[in-house]
Coordinates of C-alpha atoms and ligand atoms in Angstrom, one line a residue:
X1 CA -1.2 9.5 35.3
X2 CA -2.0 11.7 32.8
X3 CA -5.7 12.0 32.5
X4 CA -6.0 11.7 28.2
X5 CA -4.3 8.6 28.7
X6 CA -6.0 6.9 31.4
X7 CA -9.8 8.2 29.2
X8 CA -7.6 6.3 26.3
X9 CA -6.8 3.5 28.6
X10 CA -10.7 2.8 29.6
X11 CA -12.0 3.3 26.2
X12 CA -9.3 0.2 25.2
X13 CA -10.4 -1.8 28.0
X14 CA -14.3 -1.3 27.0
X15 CA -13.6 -1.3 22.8
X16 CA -12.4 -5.3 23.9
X17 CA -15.3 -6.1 25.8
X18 CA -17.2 -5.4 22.7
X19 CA -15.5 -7.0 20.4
X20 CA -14.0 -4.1 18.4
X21 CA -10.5 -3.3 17.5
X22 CA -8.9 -1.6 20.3
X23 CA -8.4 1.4 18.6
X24 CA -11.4 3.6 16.7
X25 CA -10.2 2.2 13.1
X26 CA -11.3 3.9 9.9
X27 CA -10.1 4.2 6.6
X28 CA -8.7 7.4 6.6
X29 CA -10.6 10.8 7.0
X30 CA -13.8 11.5 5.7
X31 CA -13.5 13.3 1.9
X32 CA -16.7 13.9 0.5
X33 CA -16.4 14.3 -3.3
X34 CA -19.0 15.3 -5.3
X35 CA -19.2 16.0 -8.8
X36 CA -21.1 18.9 -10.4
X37 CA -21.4 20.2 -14.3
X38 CA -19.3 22.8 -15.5
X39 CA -20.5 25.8 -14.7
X40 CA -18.8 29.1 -13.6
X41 CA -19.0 29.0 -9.6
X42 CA -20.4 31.2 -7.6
X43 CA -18.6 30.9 -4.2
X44 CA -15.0 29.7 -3.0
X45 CA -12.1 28.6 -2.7
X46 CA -11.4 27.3 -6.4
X47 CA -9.2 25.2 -7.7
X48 CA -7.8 25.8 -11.2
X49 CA -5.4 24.3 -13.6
X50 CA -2.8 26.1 -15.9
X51 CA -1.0 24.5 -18.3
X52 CA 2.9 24.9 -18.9
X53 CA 3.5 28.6 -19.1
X54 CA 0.9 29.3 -17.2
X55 CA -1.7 28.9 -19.8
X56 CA -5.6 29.1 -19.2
X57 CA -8.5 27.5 -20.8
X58 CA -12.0 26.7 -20.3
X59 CA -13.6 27.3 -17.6
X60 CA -10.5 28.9 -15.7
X61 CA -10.0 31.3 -18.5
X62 CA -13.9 32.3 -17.7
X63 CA -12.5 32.7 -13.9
X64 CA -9.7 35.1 -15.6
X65 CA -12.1 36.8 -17.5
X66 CA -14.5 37.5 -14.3
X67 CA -11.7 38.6 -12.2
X68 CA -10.4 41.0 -14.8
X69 CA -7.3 39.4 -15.7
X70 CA -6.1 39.4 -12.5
X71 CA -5.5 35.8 -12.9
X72 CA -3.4 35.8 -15.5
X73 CA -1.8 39.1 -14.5
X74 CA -0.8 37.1 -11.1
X75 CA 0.9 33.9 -13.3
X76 CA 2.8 36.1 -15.1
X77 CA 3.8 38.5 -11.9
X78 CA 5.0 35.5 -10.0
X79 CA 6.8 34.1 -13.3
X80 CA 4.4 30.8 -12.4
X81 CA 5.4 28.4 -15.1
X82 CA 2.8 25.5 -13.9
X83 CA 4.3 22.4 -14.3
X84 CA 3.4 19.7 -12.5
X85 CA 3.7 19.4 -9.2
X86 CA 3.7 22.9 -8.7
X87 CA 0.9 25.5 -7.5
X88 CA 0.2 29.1 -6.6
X89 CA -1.9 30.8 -3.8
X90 CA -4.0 33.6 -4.9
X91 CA -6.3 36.1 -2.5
X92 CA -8.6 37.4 -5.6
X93 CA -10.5 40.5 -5.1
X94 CA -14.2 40.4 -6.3
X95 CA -16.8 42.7 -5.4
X96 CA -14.8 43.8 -2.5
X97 CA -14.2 40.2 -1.1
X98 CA -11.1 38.4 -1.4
X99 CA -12.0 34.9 -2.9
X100 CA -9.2 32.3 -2.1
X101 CA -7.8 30.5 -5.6
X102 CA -5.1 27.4 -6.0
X103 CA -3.8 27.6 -9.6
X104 CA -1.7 24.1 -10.2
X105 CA 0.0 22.9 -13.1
X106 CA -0.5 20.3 -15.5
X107 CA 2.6 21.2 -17.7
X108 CA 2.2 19.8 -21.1
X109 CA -1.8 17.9 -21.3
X110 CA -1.0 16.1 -24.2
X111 CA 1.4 14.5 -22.1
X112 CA -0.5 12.6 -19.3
X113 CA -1.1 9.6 -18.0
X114 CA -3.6 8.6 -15.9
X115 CA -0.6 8.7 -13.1
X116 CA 0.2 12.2 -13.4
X117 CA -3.7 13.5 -13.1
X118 CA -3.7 10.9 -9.5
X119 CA -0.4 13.5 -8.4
X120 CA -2.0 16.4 -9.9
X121 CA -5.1 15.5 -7.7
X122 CA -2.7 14.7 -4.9
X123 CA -0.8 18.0 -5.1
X124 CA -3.9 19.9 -5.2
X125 CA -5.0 17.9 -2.0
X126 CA -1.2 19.2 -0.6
X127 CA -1.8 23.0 -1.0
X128 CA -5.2 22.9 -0.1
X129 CA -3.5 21.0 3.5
X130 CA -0.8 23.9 3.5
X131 CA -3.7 26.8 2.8
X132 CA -5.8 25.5 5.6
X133 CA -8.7 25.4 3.1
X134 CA -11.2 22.2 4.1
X135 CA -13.6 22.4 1.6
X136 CA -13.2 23.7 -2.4
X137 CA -14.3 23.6 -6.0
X138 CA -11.9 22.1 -8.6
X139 CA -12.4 23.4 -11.9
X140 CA -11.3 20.0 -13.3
X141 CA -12.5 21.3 -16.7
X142 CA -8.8 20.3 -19.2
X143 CA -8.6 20.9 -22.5
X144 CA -5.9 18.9 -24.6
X145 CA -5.8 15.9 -22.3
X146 CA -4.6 12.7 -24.8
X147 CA -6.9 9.6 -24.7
X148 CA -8.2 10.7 -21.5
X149 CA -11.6 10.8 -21.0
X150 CA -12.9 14.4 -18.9
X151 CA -14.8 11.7 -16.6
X152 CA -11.3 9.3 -16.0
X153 CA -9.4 13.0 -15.6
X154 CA -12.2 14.3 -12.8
X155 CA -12.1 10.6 -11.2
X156 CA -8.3 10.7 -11.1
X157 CA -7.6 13.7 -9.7
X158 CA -10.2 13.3 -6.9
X159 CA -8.6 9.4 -6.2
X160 CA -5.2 11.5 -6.0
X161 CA -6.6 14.0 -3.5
X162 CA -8.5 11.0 -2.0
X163 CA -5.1 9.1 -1.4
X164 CA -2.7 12.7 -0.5
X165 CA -5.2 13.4 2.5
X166 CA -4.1 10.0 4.3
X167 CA -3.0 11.1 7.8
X168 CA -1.8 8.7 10.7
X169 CA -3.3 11.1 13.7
X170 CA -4.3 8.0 15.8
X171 CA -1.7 8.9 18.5
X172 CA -2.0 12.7 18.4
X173 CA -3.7 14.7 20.8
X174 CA -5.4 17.1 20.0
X175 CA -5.7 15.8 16.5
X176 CA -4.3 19.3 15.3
X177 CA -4.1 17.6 12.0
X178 CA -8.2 16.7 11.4
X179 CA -8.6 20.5 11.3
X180 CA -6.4 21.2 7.8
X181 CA -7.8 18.1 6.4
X182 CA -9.7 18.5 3.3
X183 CA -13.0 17.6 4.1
X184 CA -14.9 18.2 0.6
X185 CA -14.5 18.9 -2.6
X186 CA -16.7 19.7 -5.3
X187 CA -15.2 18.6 -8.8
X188 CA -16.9 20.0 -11.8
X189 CA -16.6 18.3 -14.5
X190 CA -18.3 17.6 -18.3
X191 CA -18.9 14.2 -17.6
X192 CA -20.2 13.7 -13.8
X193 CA -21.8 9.9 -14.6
X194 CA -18.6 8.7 -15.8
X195 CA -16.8 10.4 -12.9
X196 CA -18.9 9.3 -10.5
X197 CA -18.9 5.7 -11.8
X198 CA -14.9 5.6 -11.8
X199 CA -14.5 7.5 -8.9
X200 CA -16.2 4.9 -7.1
X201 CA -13.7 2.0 -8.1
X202 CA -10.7 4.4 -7.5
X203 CA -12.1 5.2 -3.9
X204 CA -12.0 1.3 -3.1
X205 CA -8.2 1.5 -4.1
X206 CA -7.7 4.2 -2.3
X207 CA -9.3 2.8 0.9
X208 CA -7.5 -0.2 0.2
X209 CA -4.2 1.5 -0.1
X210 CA -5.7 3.6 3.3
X211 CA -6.1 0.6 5.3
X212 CA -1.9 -0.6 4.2
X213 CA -0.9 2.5 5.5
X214 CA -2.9 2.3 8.7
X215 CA -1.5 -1.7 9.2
X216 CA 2.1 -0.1 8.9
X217 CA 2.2 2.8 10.4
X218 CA 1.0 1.0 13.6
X219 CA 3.0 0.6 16.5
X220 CA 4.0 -3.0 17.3
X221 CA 2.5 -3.1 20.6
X222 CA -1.1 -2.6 19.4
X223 CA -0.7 -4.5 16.0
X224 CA 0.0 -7.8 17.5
X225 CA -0.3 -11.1 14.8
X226 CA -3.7 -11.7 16.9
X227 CA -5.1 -8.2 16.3
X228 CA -3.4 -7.7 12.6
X229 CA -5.2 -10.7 12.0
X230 CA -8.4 -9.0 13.7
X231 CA -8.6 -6.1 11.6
X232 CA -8.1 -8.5 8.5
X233 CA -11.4 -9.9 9.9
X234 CA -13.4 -6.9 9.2
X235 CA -12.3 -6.7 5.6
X236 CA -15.1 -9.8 5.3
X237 CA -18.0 -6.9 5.5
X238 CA -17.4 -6.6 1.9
X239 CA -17.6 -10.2 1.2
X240 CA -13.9 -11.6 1.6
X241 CA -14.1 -14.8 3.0
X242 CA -11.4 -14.8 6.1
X243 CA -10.0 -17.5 8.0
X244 CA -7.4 -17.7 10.9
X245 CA -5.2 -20.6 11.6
X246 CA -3.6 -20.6 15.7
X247 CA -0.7 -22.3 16.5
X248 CA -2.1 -25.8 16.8
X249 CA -2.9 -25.6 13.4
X250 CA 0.0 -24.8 12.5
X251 CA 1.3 -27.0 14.3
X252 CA -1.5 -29.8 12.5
X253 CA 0.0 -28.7 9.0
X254 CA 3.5 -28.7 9.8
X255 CA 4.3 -25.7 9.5
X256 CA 7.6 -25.5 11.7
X257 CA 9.5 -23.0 9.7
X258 CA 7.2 -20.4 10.7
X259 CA 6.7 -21.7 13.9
X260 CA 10.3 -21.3 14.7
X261 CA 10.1 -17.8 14.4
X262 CA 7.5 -17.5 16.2
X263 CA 8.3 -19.6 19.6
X264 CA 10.8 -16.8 20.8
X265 CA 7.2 -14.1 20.8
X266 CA 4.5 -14.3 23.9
X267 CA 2.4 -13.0 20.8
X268 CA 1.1 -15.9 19.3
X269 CA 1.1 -16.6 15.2
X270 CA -1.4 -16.4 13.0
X271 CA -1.7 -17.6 9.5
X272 CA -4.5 -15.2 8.0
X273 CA -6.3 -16.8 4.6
X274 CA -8.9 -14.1 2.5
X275 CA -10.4 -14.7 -0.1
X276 CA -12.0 -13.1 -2.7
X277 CA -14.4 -14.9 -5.1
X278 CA -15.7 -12.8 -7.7
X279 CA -14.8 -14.5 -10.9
X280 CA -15.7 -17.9 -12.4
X281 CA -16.4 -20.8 -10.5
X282 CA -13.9 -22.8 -12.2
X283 CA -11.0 -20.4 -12.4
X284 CA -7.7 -21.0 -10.5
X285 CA -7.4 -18.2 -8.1
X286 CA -4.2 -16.0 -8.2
X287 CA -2.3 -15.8 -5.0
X288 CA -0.7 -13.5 -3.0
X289 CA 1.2 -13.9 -0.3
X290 CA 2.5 -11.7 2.1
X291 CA 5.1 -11.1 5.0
X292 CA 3.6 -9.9 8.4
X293 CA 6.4 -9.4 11.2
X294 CA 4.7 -7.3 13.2
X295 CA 8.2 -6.5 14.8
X296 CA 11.5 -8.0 13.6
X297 CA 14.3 -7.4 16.4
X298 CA 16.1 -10.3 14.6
X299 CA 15.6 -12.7 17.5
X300 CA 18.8 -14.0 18.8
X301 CA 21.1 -12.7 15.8
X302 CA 19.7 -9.4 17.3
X303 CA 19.4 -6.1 15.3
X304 CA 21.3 -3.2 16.8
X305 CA 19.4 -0.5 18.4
X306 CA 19.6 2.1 16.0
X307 CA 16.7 2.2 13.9
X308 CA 15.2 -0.7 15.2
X309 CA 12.1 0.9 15.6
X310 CA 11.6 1.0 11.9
X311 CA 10.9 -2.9 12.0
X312 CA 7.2 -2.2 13.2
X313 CA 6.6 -2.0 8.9
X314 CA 8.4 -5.5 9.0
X315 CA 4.6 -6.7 8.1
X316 CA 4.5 -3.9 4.5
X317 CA 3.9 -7.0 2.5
X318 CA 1.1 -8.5 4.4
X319 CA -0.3 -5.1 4.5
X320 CA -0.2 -4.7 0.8
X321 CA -1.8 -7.9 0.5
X322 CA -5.0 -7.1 3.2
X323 CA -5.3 -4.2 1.5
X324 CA -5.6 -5.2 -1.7
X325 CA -8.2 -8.4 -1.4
X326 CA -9.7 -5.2 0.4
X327 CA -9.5 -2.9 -2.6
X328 CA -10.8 -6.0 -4.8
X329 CA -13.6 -6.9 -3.0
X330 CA -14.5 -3.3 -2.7
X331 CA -14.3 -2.7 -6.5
X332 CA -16.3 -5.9 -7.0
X333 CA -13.6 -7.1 -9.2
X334 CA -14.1 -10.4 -11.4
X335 CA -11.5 -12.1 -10.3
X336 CA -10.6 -15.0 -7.6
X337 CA -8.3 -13.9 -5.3
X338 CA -6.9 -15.6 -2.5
X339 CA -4.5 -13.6 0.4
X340 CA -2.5 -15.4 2.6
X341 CA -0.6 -13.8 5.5
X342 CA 1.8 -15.1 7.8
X343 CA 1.9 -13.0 11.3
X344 CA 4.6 -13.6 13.5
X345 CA 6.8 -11.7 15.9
X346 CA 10.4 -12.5 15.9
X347 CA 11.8 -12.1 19.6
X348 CA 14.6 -13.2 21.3
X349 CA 14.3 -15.5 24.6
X350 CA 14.7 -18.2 26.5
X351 CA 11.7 -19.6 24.2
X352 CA 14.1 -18.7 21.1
X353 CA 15.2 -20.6 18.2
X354 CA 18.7 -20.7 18.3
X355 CA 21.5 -19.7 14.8
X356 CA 22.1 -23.6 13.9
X357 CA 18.9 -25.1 14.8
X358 CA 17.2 -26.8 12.3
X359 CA 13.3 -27.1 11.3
X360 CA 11.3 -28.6 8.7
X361 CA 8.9 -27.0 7.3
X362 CA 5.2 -28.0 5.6
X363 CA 6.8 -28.7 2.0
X364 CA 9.1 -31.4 4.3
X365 CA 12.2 -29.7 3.8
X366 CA 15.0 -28.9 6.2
X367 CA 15.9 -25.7 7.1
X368 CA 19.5 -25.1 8.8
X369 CA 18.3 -21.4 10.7
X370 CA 22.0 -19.7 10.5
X371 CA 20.8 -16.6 11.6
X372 CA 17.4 -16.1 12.8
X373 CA 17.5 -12.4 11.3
X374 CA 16.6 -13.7 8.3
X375 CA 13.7 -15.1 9.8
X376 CA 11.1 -13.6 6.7
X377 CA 11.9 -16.3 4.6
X378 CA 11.0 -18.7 6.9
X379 CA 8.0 -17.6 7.2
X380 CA 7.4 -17.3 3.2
X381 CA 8.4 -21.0 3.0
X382 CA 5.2 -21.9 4.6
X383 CA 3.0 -19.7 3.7
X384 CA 4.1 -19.9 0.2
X385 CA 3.7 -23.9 0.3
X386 CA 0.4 -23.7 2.0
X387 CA -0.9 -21.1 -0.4
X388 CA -0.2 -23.6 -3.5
X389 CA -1.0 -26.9 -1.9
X390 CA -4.8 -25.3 -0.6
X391 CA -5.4 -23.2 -4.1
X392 CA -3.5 -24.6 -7.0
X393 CA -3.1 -21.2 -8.1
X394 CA -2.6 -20.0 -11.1
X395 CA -0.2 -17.4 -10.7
X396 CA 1.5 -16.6 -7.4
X397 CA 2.6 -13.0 -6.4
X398 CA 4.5 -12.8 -2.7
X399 CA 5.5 -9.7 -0.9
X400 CA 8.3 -8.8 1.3
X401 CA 10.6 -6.3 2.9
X402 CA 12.5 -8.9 3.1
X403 CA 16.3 -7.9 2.6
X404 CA 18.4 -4.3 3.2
X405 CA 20.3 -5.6 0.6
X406 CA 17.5 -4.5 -1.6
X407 CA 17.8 -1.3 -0.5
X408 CA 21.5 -1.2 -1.3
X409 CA 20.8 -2.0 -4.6
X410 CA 17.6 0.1 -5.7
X411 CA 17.4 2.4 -3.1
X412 CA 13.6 3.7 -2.9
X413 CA 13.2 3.8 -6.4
X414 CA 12.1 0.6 -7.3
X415 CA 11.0 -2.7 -5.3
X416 CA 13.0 -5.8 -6.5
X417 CA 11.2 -8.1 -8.6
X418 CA 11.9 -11.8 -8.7
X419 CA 10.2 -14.4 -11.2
X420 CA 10.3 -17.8 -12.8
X421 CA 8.3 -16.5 -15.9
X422 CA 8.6 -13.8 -18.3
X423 CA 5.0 -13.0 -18.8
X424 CA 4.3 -12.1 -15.6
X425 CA 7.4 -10.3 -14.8
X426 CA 6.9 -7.9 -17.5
X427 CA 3.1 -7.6 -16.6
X428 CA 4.2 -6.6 -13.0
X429 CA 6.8 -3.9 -14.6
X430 CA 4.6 -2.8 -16.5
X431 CA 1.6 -1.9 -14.0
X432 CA 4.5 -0.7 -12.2
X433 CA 5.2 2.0 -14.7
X434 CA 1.2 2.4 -14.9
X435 CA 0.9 3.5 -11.3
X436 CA 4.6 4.7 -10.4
X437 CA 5.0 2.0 -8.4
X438 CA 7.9 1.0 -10.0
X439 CA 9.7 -2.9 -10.2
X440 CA 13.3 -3.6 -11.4
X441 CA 13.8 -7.2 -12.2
X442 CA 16.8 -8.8 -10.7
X443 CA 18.2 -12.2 -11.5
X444 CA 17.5 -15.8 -10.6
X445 CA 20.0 -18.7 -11.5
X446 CA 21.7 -21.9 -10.3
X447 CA 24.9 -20.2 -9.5
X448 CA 23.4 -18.1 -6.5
X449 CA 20.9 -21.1 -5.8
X450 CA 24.0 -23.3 -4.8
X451 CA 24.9 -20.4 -1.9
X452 CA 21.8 -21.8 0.0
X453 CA 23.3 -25.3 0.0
X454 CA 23.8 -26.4 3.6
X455 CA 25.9 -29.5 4.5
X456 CA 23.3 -30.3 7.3
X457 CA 19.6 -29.7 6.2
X458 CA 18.4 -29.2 2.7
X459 CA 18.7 -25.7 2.6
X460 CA 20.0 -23.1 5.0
X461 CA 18.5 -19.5 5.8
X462 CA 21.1 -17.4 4.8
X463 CA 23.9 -17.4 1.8
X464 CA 26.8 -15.3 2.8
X465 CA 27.3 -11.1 2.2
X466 CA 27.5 -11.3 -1.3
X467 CA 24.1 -11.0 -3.4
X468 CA 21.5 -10.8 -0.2
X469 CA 18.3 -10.0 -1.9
X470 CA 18.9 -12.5 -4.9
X471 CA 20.0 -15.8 -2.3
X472 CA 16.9 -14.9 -0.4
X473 CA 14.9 -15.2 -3.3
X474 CA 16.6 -18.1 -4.5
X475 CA 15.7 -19.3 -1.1
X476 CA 11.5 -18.8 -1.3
X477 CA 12.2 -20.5 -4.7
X478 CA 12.5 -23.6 -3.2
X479 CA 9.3 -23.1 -2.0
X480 CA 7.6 -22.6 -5.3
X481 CA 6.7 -25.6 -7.4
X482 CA 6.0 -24.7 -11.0
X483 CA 3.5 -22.3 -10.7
X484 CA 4.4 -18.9 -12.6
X485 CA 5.6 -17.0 -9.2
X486 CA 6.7 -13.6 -8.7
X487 CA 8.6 -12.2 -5.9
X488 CA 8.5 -8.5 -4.7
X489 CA 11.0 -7.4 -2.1
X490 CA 10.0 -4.5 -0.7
X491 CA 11.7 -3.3 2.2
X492 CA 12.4 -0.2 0.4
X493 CA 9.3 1.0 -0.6
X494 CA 6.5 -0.6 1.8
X495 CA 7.7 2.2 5.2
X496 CA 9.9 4.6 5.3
X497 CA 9.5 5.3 1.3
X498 CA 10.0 8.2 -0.8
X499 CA 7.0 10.8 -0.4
X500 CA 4.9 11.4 -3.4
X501 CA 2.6 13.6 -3.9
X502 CA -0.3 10.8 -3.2
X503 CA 1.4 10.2 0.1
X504 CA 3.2 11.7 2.9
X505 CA 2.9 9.0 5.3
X506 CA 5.6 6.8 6.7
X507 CA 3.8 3.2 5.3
X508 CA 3.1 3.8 1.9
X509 CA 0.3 1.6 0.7
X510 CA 2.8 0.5 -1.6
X511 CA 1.9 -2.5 -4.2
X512 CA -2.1 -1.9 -3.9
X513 CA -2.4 0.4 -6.6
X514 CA 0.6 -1.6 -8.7
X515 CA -1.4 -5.3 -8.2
X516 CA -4.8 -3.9 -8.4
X517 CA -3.7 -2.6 -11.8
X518 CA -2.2 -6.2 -12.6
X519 CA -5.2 -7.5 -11.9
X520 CA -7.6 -5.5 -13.7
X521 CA -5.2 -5.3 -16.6
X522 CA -4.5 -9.3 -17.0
X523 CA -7.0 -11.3 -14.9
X524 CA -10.0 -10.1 -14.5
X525 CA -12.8 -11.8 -16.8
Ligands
BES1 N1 13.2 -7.3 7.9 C1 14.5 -7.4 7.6 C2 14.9 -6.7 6.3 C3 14.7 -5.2 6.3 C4 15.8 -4.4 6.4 C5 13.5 -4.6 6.0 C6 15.6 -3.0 6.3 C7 13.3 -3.3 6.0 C8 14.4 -2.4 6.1 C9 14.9 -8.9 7.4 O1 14.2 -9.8 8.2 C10 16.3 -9.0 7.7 O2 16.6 -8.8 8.9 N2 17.1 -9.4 6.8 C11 18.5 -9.6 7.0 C12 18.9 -10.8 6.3 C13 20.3 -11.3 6.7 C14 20.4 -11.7 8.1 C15 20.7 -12.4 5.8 C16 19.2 -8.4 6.4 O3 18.8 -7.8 5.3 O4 20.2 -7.9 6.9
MN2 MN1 15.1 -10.0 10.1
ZN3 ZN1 12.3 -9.1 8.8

């Protein structure tokens, strides 16, 4: 045996005994940020920032000045039109030493949004990565920024760096990545209280968003339902209340859709319930509700083996959801928050459910299980009655990669949005537009409700090739009383999603910066 793997092996075996998840488990890598007044810096590697054409101000104009143009000379000699996304490498002589310099773009100022400083940040964090340069002084000094505080801009840009410098090494030995990572970063700015304050909020997104990634990224044979629901567990350090049903109370609640999915799995279910308190007593909580397959081979209406693989991230919307109540309870948020997970492994066995069988689940419905692919809706229905019966809540917000026929129809772009109410629906697109996590609302109606009719049970699992994601929405409708209920199918944008540049790894994080943003926007007291 290899002798790395059997040190890996024993360190396992002894991180059990203690109690601990198997695996060292921390939110990303270390990134200390500080924030310093504006002043002209003495020592290296800087940051600056050029707007469209390559234009300096402030402080970087001092830089210019110092260096004798050569800034400026260099932008103009490498026809460096800094728009966003885009940077430059310089080697700067001064006093015989060659100072390293990043000049990135900001294009027009007037022009951004809080969005665009979080990828400015993040690009920044990308070329620093590619330069080998751990540690460096952003000159986060902008002139012509609209309705943007200088605090918010120096806060942004650090989240973005904060969330670019997310790397999924676990597995990797030697960690040959930890050594580019950007350990520090000194961001002067003319407002450090401010940027400090909000810094601190956007960092608890960020870890949030962090921990998503970490939950999707992981391989199925180490994020089992019992140790997803483990590392749920440790979110309650910051003051989320978490409980985990087993099987037999499952079994107590009558739960058997989700049960059915998961008799085929040695891996046991688990039903994982956080919540986060921190608004009024009295208030309704709002809900969300999230889709953990911690591997989807489609049970006995088996996937093919192609790209199988990829249904590890089959648990992206329970991900999103931990790491939200994560991010909320972190940020201290005013709002009641409840999570509510639903952990199974779909598997095909002797143990099986079988296409035709037919369950009832805890709303007392029948369920006619056509194909036990489409097993994620199964789970939903229960988790998604359970959630409403225990909370009452007042808005309820599920998440899924639940469909490829989503991906068919909005490719990465967009997740599909589902809802029985206007208000939220254009809440949710808009937060979407906010963050760049971006929603397309697609339609609900009693036409593609009657394709779920079965002749046997009250509903059946799957409604023919037309229309996929819409009839498995219409499905977890049944499931929803009349609650205002949103429904996010994300099976294009939770793994395997576009990069950006706040993130390059394979689970994005995605719908923890969109419903934090929701949340502070519309529900927070
Ligand atoms: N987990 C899959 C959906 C999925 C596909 C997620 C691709 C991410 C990427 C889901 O459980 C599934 O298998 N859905 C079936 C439903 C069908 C059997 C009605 C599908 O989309 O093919
Ligand atoms: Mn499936
Ligand atoms: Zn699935």
């Amino acid at each position: 045996m290899n002798p790395r793997w059997a040190i890996r092996e024993a360190s396992l075996r002894f991180c059990h005994k203690a109690g601990k998840s198997a695996l060292p488990h921390s939110i990303g890598l270390l990134m200390k940020i500080k924030f310093s007044p504006v002043s002209l810096p003495r020592s290296g590697p800087l940051v600056l920032f050029a707007a469209t054409g390559g234009k300096l101000s402030g402080l970087a104009a001092k830089v210019n000045e110092k260096s004798d143009g050569y800034v400026a000379n260099a932008i103009k000699a490498a026809k460096f039109e800094a728009n966003r996304e885009q940077t430059m490498d310089l080697l700067v002589p001064s006093n015989g030493q060659l100072r390293r310099m990043v000049v990135a773009g900001l294009g027009d100022p007037a022009k951004l949004q809080p969005r665009d400083l979080e990828y400015v940040g993040g690009t920044v964090c990308g070329a620093l990565q590619s330069g080998k340069i751990t540690d460096a002084v952003i000159l986060a000094d902008f002139s012509g920024l609209n309705a943007i505080s200088d605090g918010e801009a120096a806060a942004l840009v650090a989240a973005g760096m904060r969330l670019r410098q997310y790397q999924f090494s676990r597995y990797k030995s030697p960690k040959s990545d930890d050594k580019t990572a950007v350990k520090a970063a000194t961001v002067l700015t003319s407002d450090t209280a401010s940027a400090q304050r909000l810094y601190h909020k956007f960092e608890a997104v960020a870890e949030g968003v962090h921990l998503a990634r970490d939950l999707v990224n992981e391989p199925a044979n180490v994020l089992t339902p019992a140790e997803f629901a483990k590392r749920v567990g440790e979110v309650s350090k910051l003051g989320v209340k978490v409980d985990v049903l087993r099987p037999k109370d499952m079994k107590k609640l009558g739960m058997g859709a989700l049960l059915g999915v998961a008799q085929g799995s040695t891996n046991e279910p688990r039903l994982v319930v956080m919540q986060w308190m921190g608004g009024n007593r009295s208030e309704r909580p709002i809900a969300f509700v999230g889709k953990g397959v911690t591997f989807d081979t489609g049970g006995i209406s088996m996937k093919p083996a192609s790209g199988m693989e990829d249904m590890k991230g089959d648990m992206g919307g329970a991900a999103c959801v931990s790491g939200l109540l994560r991010a909320l309870a972190a940020r201290k948020a005013k709002v009641n928050a409840v999570g509510i997970i639903g952990l199974v492994e779909n598997m095909p066995s002797g143990a099986a459910q079988r296409p035709g069988d037919v369950v009832r689940s805890m709303s007392g419905k029948t369920i006619a299980v056509l194909n036990t692919d489409a097993e994620g809706r199964l789970i939903l229905a229960d988790a998604l009655w359970y959630a409403q019966k225990r909370f009452k809540p007042k808005v309820i917000i599920d998440l899924a990669t639940l469909t490829g026929a989503i991906l068919i129809a909005l490719g990465k772009e967009h997740a599909g949005l589902f809802s029985n109410n206007d208000e939220l629906a254009g809440r949710i697109s808009q937060a979407g537009v906010d963050t760049g996590e971006r929603v397309w609302r697609m339609p609900l109606a009693a036409e593609y409700d009657r394709l779920i009719d079965s002749d046997i049970a009250d509903v059946k699992n799957i409604g023919g090739r037309n229309a996929g994601a819409i009839t498995a929405a219409q499905f977890l409708q049944r499931f929803v009383n009349d609650t205002p209920w949103a429904h996010l199918d994300v099976a294009g944008t939770a793994m395997d999603s576009n990069r950006t540049p706040i993130n390059q790894s394979w689970g994005s994080g995605w719908g923890v910066r969109l419903l934090n943003k929701l949340v502070a926007d519309h529900y927070e007291t």
